[in-house]
JSON list of C-alpha atoms and ligand atoms in Angstrom, two decimals:
[
{"chain": "A", "resi": 285, "resn": "MET", "atom": "CA", "xyz": [-2.49, -1.28, -14.98]},
{"chain": "A", "resi": 286, "resn": "LYS", "atom": "CA", "xyz": [-3.47, 0.93, -12.08]},
{"chain": "A", "resi": 287, "resn": "VAL", "atom": "CA", "xyz": [-1.27, 0.34, -9.16]},
{"chain": "A", "resi": 288, "resn": "LEU", "atom": "CA", "xyz": [-0.75, 2.53, -5.91]},
{"chain": "A", "resi": 289, "resn": "VAL", "atom": "CA", "xyz": [3.10, 3.79, -5.56]},
{"chain": "A", "resi": 290, "resn": "ALA", "atom": "CA", "xyz": [4.62, 6.01, -2.72]},
{"chain": "A", "resi": 291, "resn": "THR", "atom": "CA", "xyz": [4.76, 9.72, -3.35]},
{"chain": "A", "resi": 292, "resn": "HIS", "atom": "CA", "xyz": [6.11, 12.60, -1.54]},
{"chain": "A", "resi": 293, "resn": "GLU", "atom": "CA", "xyz": [3.65, 14.79, -3.32]},
{"chain": "A", "resi": 294, "resn": "SER", "atom": "CA", "xyz": [1.67, 16.58, -0.48]},
{"chain": "A", "resi": 295, "resn": "GLN", "atom": "CA", "xyz": [3.77, 14.98, 2.14]},
{"chain": "A", "resi": 296, "resn": "GLY", "atom": "CA", "xyz": [3.94, 17.62, 5.23]},
{"chain": "A", "resi": 297, "resn": "ALA", "atom": "CA", "xyz": [0.61, 18.66, 4.23]},
{"chain": "A", "resi": 298, "resn": "HIS", "atom": "CA", "xyz": [-0.96, 16.56, 7.14]},
{"chain": "A", "resi": 299, "resn": "PRO", "atom": "CA", "xyz": [1.09, 17.47, 10.75]},
{"chain": "A", "resi": 300, "resn": "ASP", "atom": "CA", "xyz": [1.09, 13.73, 10.98]},
{"chain": "A", "resi": 301, "resn": "ASP", "atom": "CA", "xyz": [2.77, 12.94, 7.41]},
{"chain": "A", "resi": 302, "resn": "TYR", "atom": "CA", "xyz": [6.37, 10.33, 7.25]},
{"chain": "A", "resi": 303, "resn": "CYS", "atom": "CA", "xyz": [7.05, 8.95, 4.32]},
{"chain": "A", "resi": 304, "resn": "ALA", "atom": "CA", "xyz": [9.96, 6.56, 4.74]},
{"chain": "A", "resi": 305, "resn": "THR", "atom": "CA", "xyz": [9.47, 4.52, 1.21]},
{"chain": "A", "resi": 306, "resn": "LEU", "atom": "CA", "xyz": [11.00, 5.22, -2.36]},
{"chain": "A", "resi": 307, "resn": "GLU", "atom": "CA", "xyz": [9.35, 7.48, -4.01]},
{"chain": "A", "resi": 308, "resn": "GLY", "atom": "CA", "xyz": [7.22, 5.65, -6.75]},
{"chain": "A", "resi": 309, "resn": "GLU", "atom": "CA", "xyz": [8.13, 2.04, -5.23]},
{"chain": "A", "resi": 310, "resn": "LEU", "atom": "CA", "xyz": [4.64, 0.07, -5.21]},
{"chain": "A", "resi": 311, "resn": "VAL", "atom": "CA", "xyz": [2.87, -0.08, -1.93]},
{"chain": "A", "resi": 312, "resn": "THR", "atom": "CA", "xyz": [-0.21, -2.01, -0.62]},
{"chain": "A", "resi": 313, "resn": "THR", "atom": "CA", "xyz": [-2.86, -1.18, 1.69]},
{"chain": "A", "resi": 314, "resn": "LEU", "atom": "CA", "xyz": [-2.73, -3.92, 3.82]},
{"chain": "A", "resi": 315, "resn": "GLY", "atom": "CA", "xyz": [-0.18, -3.44, 6.95]},
{"chain": "A", "resi": 316, "resn": "SER", "atom": "CA", "xyz": [0.19, -5.15, 10.31]},
{"chain": "A", "resi": 317, "resn": "GLU", "atom": "CA", "xyz": [-0.76, -2.79, 13.05]},
{"chain": "A", "resi": 318, "resn": "CYS", "atom": "CA", "xyz": [0.25, -2.20, 16.58]},
{"chain": "A", "resi": 319, "resn": "CYS", "atom": "CA", "xyz": [-1.63, -2.09, 19.88]},
{"chain": "A", "resi": 320, "resn": "SER", "atom": "CA", "xyz": [-1.38, 1.98, 19.10]},
{"chain": "A", "resi": 321, "resn": "PRO", "atom": "CA", "xyz": [-2.10, 2.53, 15.47]},
{"chain": "A", "resi": 322, "resn": "ASP", "atom": "CA", "xyz": [-3.03, 6.41, 16.15]},
{"chain": "A", "resi": 323, "resn": "MET", "atom": "CA", "xyz": [0.07, 7.09, 18.34]},
{"chain": "A", "resi": 324, "resn": "CYS", "atom": "CA", "xyz": [2.69, 5.13, 16.18]},
{"chain": "A", "resi": 325, "resn": "GLY", "atom": "CA", "xyz": [1.43, 6.12, 13.39]},
{"chain": "A", "resi": 326, "resn": "CYS", "atom": "CA", "xyz": [1.33, 2.43, 11.27]},
{"chain": "A", "resi": 327, "resn": "GLY", "atom": "CA", "xyz": [-2.49, 2.88, 10.76]},
{"chain": "A", "resi": 328, "resn": "ARG", "atom": "CA", "xyz": [-1.90, 5.09, 8.54]},
{"chain": "A", "resi": 329, "resn": "GLY", "atom": "CA", "xyz": [0.70, 4.15, 6.49]},
{"chain": "A", "resi": 330, "resn": "PHE", "atom": "CA", "xyz": [0.76, 2.86, 3.11]},
{"chain": "A", "resi": 331, "resn": "PRO", "atom": "CA", "xyz": [3.90, -0.43, 3.44]},
{"chain": "A", "resi": 332, "resn": "GLY", "atom": "CA", "xyz": [6.13, -0.03, 0.50]},
{"chain": "A", "resi": 333, "resn": "LEU", "atom": "CA", "xyz": [6.79, -3.57, -1.63]},
{"chain": "A", "resi": 334, "resn": "ALA", "atom": "CA", "xyz": [10.50, -2.71, -2.25]},
{"chain": "A", "resi": 335, "resn": "SER", "atom": "CA", "xyz": [11.72, -1.03, 1.24]},
{"chain": "A", "resi": 336, "resn": "SER", "atom": "CA", "xyz": [9.61, -2.33, 3.96]},
{"chain": "A", "resi": 337, "resn": "MET", "atom": "CA", "xyz": [9.14, 0.98, 4.83]},
{"chain": "A", "resi": 338, "resn": "ALA", "atom": "CA", "xyz": [5.58, 3.06, 4.84]},
{"chain": "A", "resi": 339, "resn": "THR", "atom": "CA", "xyz": [4.28, 6.30, 3.78]},
{"chain": "A", "resi": 340, "resn": "THR", "atom": "CA", "xyz": [0.94, 8.07, 4.43]},
{"chain": "A", "resi": 341, "resn": "THR", "atom": "CA", "xyz": [0.61, 9.50, 1.10]},
{"chain": "A", "resi": 342, "resn": "ALA", "atom": "CA", "xyz": [0.34, 7.08, -1.89]},
{"chain": "A", "resi": 343, "resn": "MET", "atom": "CA", "xyz": [-1.25, 7.98, -5.33]},
{"chain": "A", "resi": 344, "resn": "VAL", "atom": "CA", "xyz": [-3.05, 5.74, -7.68]},
{"chain": "A", "resi": 345, "resn": "ALA", "atom": "CA", "xyz": [-0.69, 5.32, -11.03]},
{"chain": "A", "resi": 346, "resn": "ASP", "atom": "CA", "xyz": [-0.63, 3.51, -14.20]},
{"chain": "A", "resi": 347, "resn": "LEU", "atom": "CA", "xyz": [2.14, 1.53, -15.06]},
{"chain": "A", "resi": 348, "resn": "PRO", "atom": "CA", "xyz": [1.70, -0.12, -18.31]},
{"chain": "A", "resi": 349, "resn": "HIS", "atom": "CA", "xyz": [4.56, -2.68, -17.70]},
{"chain": "A", "resi": 350, "resn": "MET", "atom": "CA", "xyz": [2.21, -3.80, -14.27]},
{"chain": "A", "resi": 351, "resn": "ASN", "atom": "CA", "xyz": [0.00, -6.86, -14.60]},
{"chain": "A", "resi": 352, "resn": "PRO", "atom": "CA", "xyz": [-1.42, -8.72, -12.32]},
{"chain": "A", "resi": 353, "resn": "ASP", "atom": "CA", "xyz": [0.87, -11.48, -12.17]},
{"chain": "A", "resi": 354, "resn": "THR", "atom": "CA", "xyz": [3.98, -9.25, -11.76]},
{"chain": "A", "resi": 355, "resn": "LEU", "atom": "CA", "xyz": [1.98, -7.30, -9.34]},
{"chain": "A", "resi": 356, "resn": "ALA", "atom": "CA", "xyz": [1.04, -10.72, -7.36]},
{"chain": "A", "resi": 357, "resn": "GLY", "atom": "CA", "xyz": [4.93, -11.37, -7.82]},
{"chain": "A", "resi": 358, "resn": "ALA", "atom": "CA", "xyz": [5.86, -8.07, -6.15]},
{"chain": "A", "resi": 359, "resn": "VAL", "atom": "CA", "xyz": [3.53, -8.65, -3.31]},
{"chain": "A", "resi": 360, "resn": "ARG", "atom": "CA", "xyz": [4.99, -12.21, -2.74]},
{"chain": "A", "resi": 361, "resn": "ASP", "atom": "CA", "xyz": [8.24, -10.96, -2.79]},
{"chain": "A", "resi": 362, "resn": "SER", "atom": "CA", "xyz": [7.76, -8.71, -0.24]},
{"chain": "A", "resi": 363, "resn": "LEU", "atom": "CA", "xyz": [6.00, -10.79, 2.25]},
{"chain": "A", "resi": 364, "resn": "GLU", "atom": "CA", "xyz": [8.95, -13.19, 1.76]},
{"chain": "A", "resi": 365, "resn": "ARG", "atom": "CA", "xyz": [11.23, -10.76, 2.35]},
{"chain": "A", "resi": 366, "resn": "GLY", "atom": "CA", "xyz": [9.09, -9.62, 5.87]},
{"chain": "A", "resi": 367, "resn": "GLY", "atom": "CA", "xyz": [8.64, -12.98, 7.21]},
{"chain": "A", "resi": 368, "resn": "TRP", "atom": "CA", "xyz": [5.04, -13.01, 6.80]},
{"chain": "A", "resi": 369, "resn": "LEU", "atom": "CA", "xyz": [4.65, -16.22, 4.73]},
{"chain": "A", "resi": 370, "resn": "GLY", "atom": "CA", "xyz": [7.30, -18.35, 7.29]},
{"chain": "A", "resi": 371, "resn": "TYR", "atom": "CA", "xyz": [4.43, -19.94, 9.30]},
{"chain": "A", "resi": 372, "resn": "LEU", "atom": "CA", "xyz": [1.30, -20.11, 6.37]},
{"chain": "A", "resi": 373, "resn": "ASP", "atom": "CA", "xyz": [0.65, -23.27, 4.31]},
{"chain": "A", "resi": 374, "resn": "PRO", "atom": "CA", "xyz": [1.28, -22.59, 0.62]},
{"chain": "A", "resi": 375, "resn": "ALA", "atom": "CA", "xyz": [-2.81, -21.83, 0.29]},
{"chain": "A", "resi": 376, "resn": "GLU", "atom": "CA", "xyz": [-2.61, -19.76, 3.04]},
{"chain": "A", "resi": 377, "resn": "GLN", "atom": "CA", "xyz": [0.18, -17.60, 1.30]},
{"chain": "A", "resi": 378, "resn": "ASP", "atom": "CA", "xyz": [-1.80, -17.51, -1.90]},
{"chain": "A", "resi": 379, "resn": "GLU", "atom": "CA", "xyz": [-4.70, -16.13, 0.22]},
{"chain": "A", "resi": 380, "resn": "LEU", "atom": "CA", "xyz": [-2.38, -13.49, 1.66]},
{"chain": "A", "resi": 381, "resn": "VAL", "atom": "CA", "xyz": [-1.22, -12.15, -1.51]},
{"chain": "A", "resi": 382, "resn": "ALA", "atom": "CA", "xyz": [-4.58, -12.78, -2.87]},
{"chain": "A", "resi": 383, "resn": "ASP", "atom": "CA", "xyz": [-5.83, -10.49, 0.23]},
{"chain": "A", "resi": 384, "resn": "HIS", "atom": "CA", "xyz": [-3.49, -8.06, -1.03]},
{"chain": "A", "resi": 385, "resn": "LEU", "atom": "CA", "xyz": [-4.41, -7.79, -4.58]},
{"chain": "A", "resi": 386, "resn": "ILE", "atom": "CA", "xyz": [-7.96, -7.28, -4.14]},
{"chain": "A", "resi": 387, "resn": "GLU", "atom": "CA", "xyz": [-7.27, -4.41, -1.97]},
{"chain": "A", "resi": 388, "resn": "ILE", "atom": "CA", "xyz": [-4.92, -2.66, -4.18]},
{"chain": "A", "resi": 389, "resn": "ARG", "atom": "CA", "xyz": [-7.45, -3.14, -6.73]},
{"chain": "A", "resi": 390, "resn": "GLU", "atom": "CA", "xyz": [-10.16, -1.84, -5.20]},
{"chain": "A", "resi": 391, "resn": "VAL", "atom": "CA", "xyz": [-8.76, 1.75, -4.54]},
{"chain": "A", "resi": 392, "resn": "CYS", "atom": "CA", "xyz": [-7.39, 1.86, -8.06]},
{"chain": "A", "resi": 393, "resn": "SER", "atom": "CA", "xyz": [-10.79, 1.19, -9.28]},
{"chain": "A", "resi": 394, "resn": "ALA", "atom": "CA", "xyz": [-12.27, 3.62, -6.79]},
{"chain": "A", "resi": 395, "resn": "PHE", "atom": "CA", "xyz": [-10.24, 6.69, -7.94]},
{"chain": "A", "resi": 396, "resn": "PRO", "atom": "CA", "xyz": [-8.73, 8.37, -11.03]},
{"chain": "A", "resi": 397, "resn": "ILE", "atom": "CA", "xyz": [-5.12, 8.42, -12.00]},
{"chain": "A", "resi": 398, "resn": "GLY", "atom": "CA", "xyz": [-3.06, 10.58, -10.19]},
{"chain": "A", "resi": 399, "resn": "THR", "atom": "CA", "xyz": [-5.50, 10.85, -7.00]},
{"chain": "A", "resi": 400, "resn": "ILE", "atom": "CA", "xyz": [-3.18, 11.06, -3.46]},
{"chain": "A", "resi": 401, "resn": "VAL", "atom": "CA", "xyz": [-4.65, 8.82, -1.18]},
{"chain": "A", "resi": 402, "resn": "CYS", "atom": "CA", "xyz": [-4.52, 8.60, 2.99]},
{"chain": "A", "resi": 403, "resn": "ARG", "atom": "CA", "xyz": [-4.99, 5.62, 4.82]},
{"chain": "A", "resi": 404, "resn": "SER", "atom": "CA", "xyz": [-6.82, 5.42, 8.16]},
{"chain": "A", "resi": 405, "resn": "GLY", "atom": "CA", "xyz": [-7.02, 1.48, 9.44]},
{"chain": "A", "resi": 406, "resn": "SER", "atom": "CA", "xyz": [-8.87, -0.05, 6.88]},
{"chain": "A", "resi": 407, "resn": "ARG", "atom": "CA", "xyz": [-10.37, 3.06, 5.23]},
{"chain": "A", "resi": 408, "resn": "VAL", "atom": "CA", "xyz": [-8.69, 4.74, 1.96]},
{"chain": "A", "resi": 409, "resn": "PHE", "atom": "CA", "xyz": [-9.58, 7.82, 1.00]},
{"chain": "A", "resi": 410, "resn": "PRO", "atom": "CA", "xyz": [-8.46, 10.56, -1.44]},
{"chain": "A", "resi": 411, "resn": "ARG", "atom": "CA", "xyz": [-6.61, 13.63, 0.28]},
{"chain": "A", "resi": 412, "resn": "PRO", "atom": "CA", "xyz": [-7.88, 17.15, -1.00]},
{"chain": "A", "resi": 413, "resn": "ARG", "atom": "CA", "xyz": [-5.36, 18.71, -3.31]},
{"chain": "A", "resi": 414, "resn": "ALA", "atom": "CA", "xyz": [-3.97, 21.88, -2.34]},
{"chain": "A", "resi": 415, "resn": "ALA", "atom": "CA", "xyz": [-4.97, 24.88, -3.22]},
{"chain": "B", "resi": 273, "resn": "ZN", "atom": "ZN1", "xyz": [1.94, 0.97, 15.01]}
]
């Protein structure tokens, strides 16, 4: 299954790059943003599902051991650990998890495996490969 994973590849190519995630960990495209996302960088980050940290570079990867259920479990577990599900009823929790899966699937279906992607708010786009 195609998923998004954190990558250090091409980190530093952009002056505002940062990467506090673990190499290869699953990431999502949805993150809550503060009131100054351009200044602090949260509007450019892909939140890591394991570390709860973020990176500005993610890669479309094919992980054969993943399927929609395991990805949903990873998203739910991350949201739960982060306290994001605490005030939601079960239907709202399911909806939030589904929103993440939809966004991840849309990005993964738009780009081939190995594509390094960046994010700016709700826009995810491929990073040009270094020559
Ligand atoms: Zn911020």
